[in-house]
Amino acid sequence: MEITPTAYAPFESPEEYILRWTDQIWEEYGLGRLHEHYAPDMVVHGAYGPIRGMETVLRGSLVKKGAFPNRIGTAEDVICESRGENAFISHHRVFHSGPQQGIWSYGPPSVRNSESRNIAICLVKDGLVVEEWVVRDEYRVVTTLGYDPEEVARTLAFTDEPEGLFGTTAPADVVRLGESGPRPETHEAEASFIREFLDEVWGKRHLERVPEFTQRDLFLETTRARVHTRAKNYQIDLNQMLAPFPDATIEVRDIAVNTADEQGTRIGVLWRLNGTYDGAPLYGPVTHSPIEILGSSQFLLRKGKIIREWRVFDEVAVMAQVAKARGDEPVAG
């Protein structure tokens, strides 16, 4: 199903809708135009729980823009797919770079350059964003600014958490119906392929099957700006990601697929990890406490197999949950 033009009007394409609105709000200081871009009762899902309402988003955006007035977000890719009449989903992968020149919740201006990758997933209906899932590599932000991730995590450990990051059960058949609504019948084979890869390799721990799903010259770009190549190093990284939470379950919450002549077939995935921090002490002494991770991956296929993955999740949010379980007191500012 093609995306209805009225869903992204007055722009020429859904990709242009996402890119132009991003520039108008952030590059051109059009923060007040959020009223034209977001539905009043929209919800943003993040690593620390949902943010409800456009006005709340606007207040937070003003604070962040004050801290990073010259931060530039460069689009690496925008994966768009129809979500029924007059609606579409977009997976926008962005590389952010710029100095912290104003006060921020982490501390006073560091004047150091922050760089990180985000993935923003927007559900657009009738020209307005009605729901969004934002995934950030906040560990990379914190360390490039010169802050201590553990100290920052302790300041976030006592923020109010809702009952889970989604508040809903995982979709029964995400290939047909995910968090963002019913998928079109197009690209069903590619969506099923990625779901099987995540279910079998990530979920059931069949890491030996990685070569079945990937090309020889596989690239993985993941948190902390780490890059791994080939199937063997992918297996090592995935093992190390799961090792702190040996009982982790992986839920595939949403899938979007798009094929373009110049970019090939790309697949955007929204996923959640639920587990217990009782394995490898990557984030300090184990606490035997529950951990929930909101994550997103984008995959590029070549000849039907994975050649690249970009994986983003917030490790500072994990550390905040660990700090809360330990009963750590926030560090005095």
Coordinates of C-alpha atoms in Angstrom, one line a residue:
M1 CA 0.0 0.0 0.0
E2 CA 1.3 3.4 -1.0
I3 CA 1.4 6.2 1.6
T4 CA -1.5 8.6 1.1
P5 CA -0.1 12.0 0.0
T6 CA -2.4 13.9 2.4
A7 CA -0.6 12.1 5.3
Y8 CA 2.6 14.1 4.6
A9 CA 1.2 17.2 2.8
P10 CA 2.3 19.9 1.9
F11 CA 5.6 18.0 1.5
E12 CA 6.5 15.9 -1.6
S13 CA 7.2 12.7 0.3
P14 CA 7.0 11.2 3.8
E15 CA 10.8 11.4 4.0
E16 CA 10.8 15.1 3.2
Y17 CA 8.0 15.6 5.8
I18 CA 10.3 14.1 8.5
L19 CA 13.5 15.9 7.4
R20 CA 11.9 19.4 6.8
W21 CA 10.0 19.3 10.1
T22 CA 13.2 18.4 11.9
D23 CA 15.0 21.3 10.4
Q24 CA 12.2 23.8 11.0
I25 CA 12.0 22.9 14.7
W26 CA 15.6 22.4 15.6
E27 CA 17.8 24.2 13.0
E28 CA 15.5 27.2 12.5
Y29 CA 14.5 27.6 16.1
G30 CA 10.8 26.9 15.3
L31 CA 10.0 25.3 18.6
G32 CA 6.7 27.0 18.7
R33 CA 5.8 25.2 15.5
L34 CA 5.5 22.0 17.5
H35 CA 1.8 22.9 17.7
E36 CA 1.6 22.3 13.9
H37 CA 3.6 19.1 14.0
Y38 CA 2.4 17.2 17.0
A39 CA -1.1 16.2 18.0
P40 CA -2.1 17.9 21.4
D41 CA -2.4 14.6 23.2
M42 CA 0.5 12.8 21.5
V43 CA 2.8 10.4 23.5
V44 CA 6.6 10.1 23.3
H45 CA 7.9 6.7 24.6
G46 CA 11.5 6.9 25.9
A47 CA 14.0 5.0 28.0
Y48 CA 12.6 6.4 31.3
G49 CA 8.9 6.2 30.5
P50 CA 6.4 8.1 28.4
I51 CA 6.1 11.9 28.0
R52 CA 2.5 12.8 27.4
G53 CA 1.2 15.9 25.6
M54 CA 2.7 18.3 23.1
E55 CA 3.1 21.0 25.7
T56 CA 5.3 18.8 27.8
V57 CA 7.4 17.9 24.8
L58 CA 7.7 21.7 24.0
R59 CA 9.0 22.5 27.5
G60 CA 11.6 19.8 27.3
S61 CA 12.7 20.8 23.8
L62 CA 13.3 24.4 25.0
V63 CA 15.5 23.2 27.8
K64 CA 17.6 21.0 25.5
K65 CA 17.9 23.6 22.7
G66 CA 19.2 26.0 25.3
A67 CA 21.9 23.5 26.3
F68 CA 22.9 22.6 22.7
P69 CA 22.2 25.7 20.6
N70 CA 24.6 24.6 17.8
R71 CA 23.9 20.9 17.8
I72 CA 23.3 19.5 14.4
G73 CA 21.3 16.4 13.6
T74 CA 22.2 14.8 10.3
A75 CA 19.8 12.2 8.8
E76 CA 21.5 8.9 8.0
D77 CA 18.3 7.3 6.8
V78 CA 14.5 7.6 7.0
I79 CA 12.5 4.3 6.6
C80 CA 8.8 5.0 5.9
E81 CA 5.9 2.6 5.5
S82 CA 2.2 3.0 5.3
R83 CA -0.1 2.4 8.3
G84 CA -3.5 2.5 6.6
E85 CA -5.4 5.4 5.2
N86 CA -3.7 8.7 5.7
A87 CA -1.0 7.4 8.0
F88 CA 2.6 6.2 8.0
I89 CA 5.4 5.2 10.3
S90 CA 8.9 6.5 10.0
H91 CA 12.2 5.2 11.5
H92 CA 14.5 8.2 11.4
R93 CA 18.2 7.4 12.1
V94 CA 20.0 10.6 13.1
F95 CA 23.6 11.4 14.0
H96 CA 23.9 14.3 16.4
S97 CA 27.0 16.4 16.9
G98 CA 27.6 19.8 18.7
P99 CA 29.0 21.4 21.9
Q100 CA 27.1 21.8 25.1
Q101 CA 27.1 25.6 25.5
G102 CA 24.3 26.0 28.0
I103 CA 23.4 24.5 31.4
W104 CA 22.0 21.0 31.1
S105 CA 20.5 18.5 33.6
Y106 CA 23.9 16.7 33.6
G107 CA 25.9 19.8 34.6
P108 CA 27.1 23.3 33.6
P109 CA 28.3 24.0 30.0
S110 CA 31.2 21.7 29.2
V111 CA 31.8 23.3 25.8
R112 CA 32.9 19.9 24.7
N113 CA 31.5 18.3 21.5
S114 CA 28.7 15.8 22.0
E115 CA 28.2 13.1 19.4
S116 CA 25.7 10.2 19.3
R117 CA 23.2 8.3 17.2
N118 CA 19.4 8.5 17.9
I119 CA 16.5 6.7 16.2
A120 CA 13.2 8.5 16.3
I121 CA 10.2 6.4 15.3
C122 CA 7.1 8.6 14.5
L123 CA 3.5 7.5 13.8
V124 CA 2.0 10.2 11.6
K125 CA -1.8 10.5 11.0
D126 CA -3.4 13.3 8.9
G127 CA -0.2 15.2 8.9
L128 CA 0.4 15.1 12.7
V129 CA 2.7 13.0 14.8
V130 CA 0.4 11.1 17.2
E131 CA 2.9 8.8 18.8
E132 CA 6.7 8.6 18.9
W133 CA 9.4 6.2 20.2
V134 CA 12.8 7.8 20.8
V135 CA 15.9 5.7 21.4
R136 CA 19.2 7.4 22.2
D137 CA 22.8 6.3 22.8
E138 CA 23.0 8.4 25.9
Y139 CA 26.2 6.7 27.1
R140 CA 28.0 8.2 24.2
V141 CA 26.5 11.7 24.9
V142 CA 27.6 11.6 28.5
T143 CA 31.1 10.4 27.9
T144 CA 31.8 12.8 25.0
L145 CA 30.7 15.7 27.2
G146 CA 33.2 14.5 29.8
Y147 CA 30.7 13.4 32.5
D148 CA 30.7 10.1 34.5
P149 CA 27.9 7.8 33.3
E150 CA 27.5 6.3 36.8
E151 CA 27.1 9.7 38.4
V152 CA 24.7 10.9 35.8
A153 CA 22.7 7.6 36.2
R154 CA 22.3 8.2 40.0
T155 CA 20.7 11.6 39.3
L156 CA 18.2 9.8 37.1
A157 CA 17.5 6.8 39.4
F158 CA 14.6 8.4 41.2
T159 CA 12.6 9.7 38.3
D160 CA 9.0 8.4 38.3
E161 CA 8.6 5.2 36.3
P162 CA 5.3 4.0 34.8
E163 CA 4.3 0.4 34.8
G164 CA 6.7 -0.6 32.0
L165 CA 7.8 1.4 29.0
F166 CA 4.9 0.3 26.8
G167 CA 2.1 -0.6 29.2
T168 CA 0.8 -3.2 26.7
T169 CA 1.6 -6.8 25.9
A170 CA 3.8 -7.6 22.9
P171 CA 2.1 -7.9 19.5
A172 CA 1.2 -11.5 18.7
D173 CA 2.2 -11.3 15.1
V174 CA 4.3 -8.2 14.6
V175 CA 4.7 -8.9 10.8
R176 CA 1.0 -8.1 10.4
L177 CA 0.2 -5.8 13.4
G178 CA 2.7 -3.9 15.5
E179 CA 2.8 -1.0 18.0
S180 CA 2.1 1.4 15.1
G181 CA -0.8 -0.5 13.7
P182 CA -1.5 -2.9 10.8
R183 CA 1.4 -3.4 8.3
P184 CA 0.7 -3.5 4.6
E185 CA 1.0 -6.8 2.8
T186 CA 4.1 -5.6 1.0
H187 CA 7.6 -6.8 2.2
E188 CA 6.1 -9.6 4.3
A189 CA 9.0 -11.9 3.4
E190 CA 11.6 -9.3 4.6
A191 CA 9.7 -8.6 7.8
S192 CA 9.3 -12.3 8.5
F193 CA 13.1 -12.8 7.9
I194 CA 14.0 -10.1 10.5
R195 CA 11.5 -11.4 13.0
E196 CA 12.9 -14.9 12.7
F197 CA 16.5 -13.6 13.0
L198 CA 15.6 -11.7 16.2
D199 CA 13.5 -14.5 17.7
E200 CA 16.0 -17.3 16.9
V201 CA 19.4 -15.6 17.3
W202 CA 18.6 -13.0 20.0
G203 CA 15.7 -14.5 21.8
K204 CA 16.5 -18.3 21.7
R205 CA 20.3 -17.7 21.8
H206 CA 21.0 -19.6 18.6
L207 CA 24.1 -17.4 18.0
E208 CA 25.5 -20.1 15.8
R209 CA 22.9 -19.2 13.2
V210 CA 24.2 -15.7 12.7
P211 CA 26.0 -16.7 9.4
E212 CA 22.7 -18.0 8.0
F213 CA 21.2 -14.5 8.1
T214 CA 24.2 -12.3 7.3
Q215 CA 26.6 -11.5 4.6
R216 CA 30.3 -12.2 4.9
D217 CA 31.3 -8.6 5.3
L218 CA 28.7 -7.8 8.0
F219 CA 29.0 -4.5 9.9
L220 CA 27.4 -3.7 13.2
E221 CA 27.4 -0.2 14.6
T222 CA 26.2 -0.2 18.2
T223 CA 26.3 1.8 21.5
R224 CA 29.3 3.8 22.6
A225 CA 30.3 4.3 18.9
R226 CA 31.5 0.7 18.7
V227 CA 31.9 -1.0 15.3
H228 CA 32.2 -4.8 14.8
T229 CA 32.6 -6.7 11.6
R230 CA 32.0 -10.2 10.4
A231 CA 29.7 -12.8 12.0
K232 CA 32.1 -13.9 14.7
N233 CA 32.4 -10.4 16.2
Y234 CA 28.6 -9.9 15.9
Q235 CA 28.2 -13.1 18.0
I236 CA 30.7 -11.8 20.6
D237 CA 29.0 -8.4 20.9
L238 CA 25.5 -9.9 21.1
N239 CA 26.7 -12.4 23.8
Q240 CA 28.2 -9.5 25.8
M241 CA 25.0 -7.4 25.4
L242 CA 22.9 -10.3 26.8
A243 CA 25.4 -11.6 29.4
P244 CA 24.3 -9.1 32.2
F245 CA 20.7 -10.3 31.8
P246 CA 21.0 -14.1 31.2
D247 CA 17.2 -14.6 31.4
A248 CA 16.4 -11.8 29.0
T249 CA 13.4 -12.0 26.7
I250 CA 13.4 -10.0 23.5
E251 CA 10.1 -8.6 22.2
V252 CA 9.9 -7.4 18.6
R253 CA 7.3 -4.5 18.9
D254 CA 7.2 -3.0 15.5
I255 CA 8.7 -3.5 12.0
A256 CA 8.8 -1.2 9.0
V257 CA 10.4 -2.1 5.6
N258 CA 11.3 0.1 2.7
T259 CA 13.1 -0.5 -0.6
A260 CA 14.6 2.4 -2.6
D261 CA 16.8 2.2 -5.7
E262 CA 19.6 4.3 -4.2
Q263 CA 19.5 2.7 -0.7
G264 CA 18.3 -0.9 -1.1
T265 CA 16.1 -2.7 1.3
R266 CA 16.1 -1.3 4.9
I267 CA 14.2 -2.6 7.9
G268 CA 13.5 -0.6 11.0
V269 CA 12.7 -2.6 14.2
L270 CA 11.5 -1.4 17.6
W271 CA 12.3 -3.9 20.3
R272 CA 12.2 -4.4 24.1
L273 CA 14.5 -6.4 26.4
N274 CA 13.2 -7.6 29.7
G275 CA 15.5 -9.3 32.1
T276 CA 17.1 -9.6 35.5
Y277 CA 20.5 -8.0 36.3
D278 CA 22.1 -11.1 37.8
G279 CA 24.7 -12.0 35.2
A280 CA 27.9 -10.3 34.1
P281 CA 28.5 -7.2 36.3
L282 CA 28.8 -4.8 33.3
Y283 CA 26.9 -2.0 35.2
G284 CA 28.4 -2.5 38.6
P285 CA 27.7 -5.2 41.2
V286 CA 24.6 -7.3 40.3
T287 CA 21.3 -6.4 42.0
H288 CA 19.1 -9.4 41.0
S289 CA 16.6 -6.7 40.0
P290 CA 14.4 -6.4 36.8
I291 CA 15.7 -4.4 33.9
E292 CA 13.7 -3.0 30.9
I293 CA 15.4 -1.7 27.8
L294 CA 13.8 0.2 24.9
G295 CA 15.8 -0.4 21.8
S296 CA 15.8 0.1 18.0
S297 CA 17.8 -1.5 15.2
Q298 CA 18.0 -0.7 11.5
F299 CA 19.1 -3.4 9.1
L300 CA 20.3 -3.1 5.5
L301 CA 19.8 -6.2 3.3
R302 CA 21.9 -7.3 0.4
K303 CA 20.7 -10.2 -1.7
G304 CA 18.3 -11.1 1.0
K305 CA 20.8 -11.2 3.9
I306 CA 21.9 -8.6 6.5
I307 CA 25.0 -6.6 5.5
R308 CA 24.7 -3.8 8.2
E309 CA 22.9 -3.3 11.5
W310 CA 22.7 0.0 13.4
R311 CA 21.7 -0.7 17.0
V312 CA 20.7 2.0 19.6
F313 CA 19.7 1.7 23.2
D314 CA 20.3 3.8 26.3
E315 CA 22.9 2.3 28.6
V316 CA 22.6 5.2 31.1
A317 CA 18.9 4.2 31.6
V318 CA 20.1 0.7 32.4
M319 CA 22.6 2.1 34.9
A320 CA 19.8 4.3 36.4
Q321 CA 17.7 1.2 37.0
V322 CA 20.6 -0.5 38.7
A323 CA 21.4 2.5 40.8
K324 CA 17.7 2.6 41.9
A325 CA 17.8 -1.1 42.8
R326 CA 20.9 -0.5 44.9
G327 CA 19.3 2.4 46.7
D328 CA 22.0 4.8 45.6
E329 CA 21.6 8.4 46.6
P330 CA 21.9 11.0 43.8
V331 CA 25.2 12.8 43.6
A332 CA 25.0 16.3 44.8
G333 CA 25.3 18.9 41.9

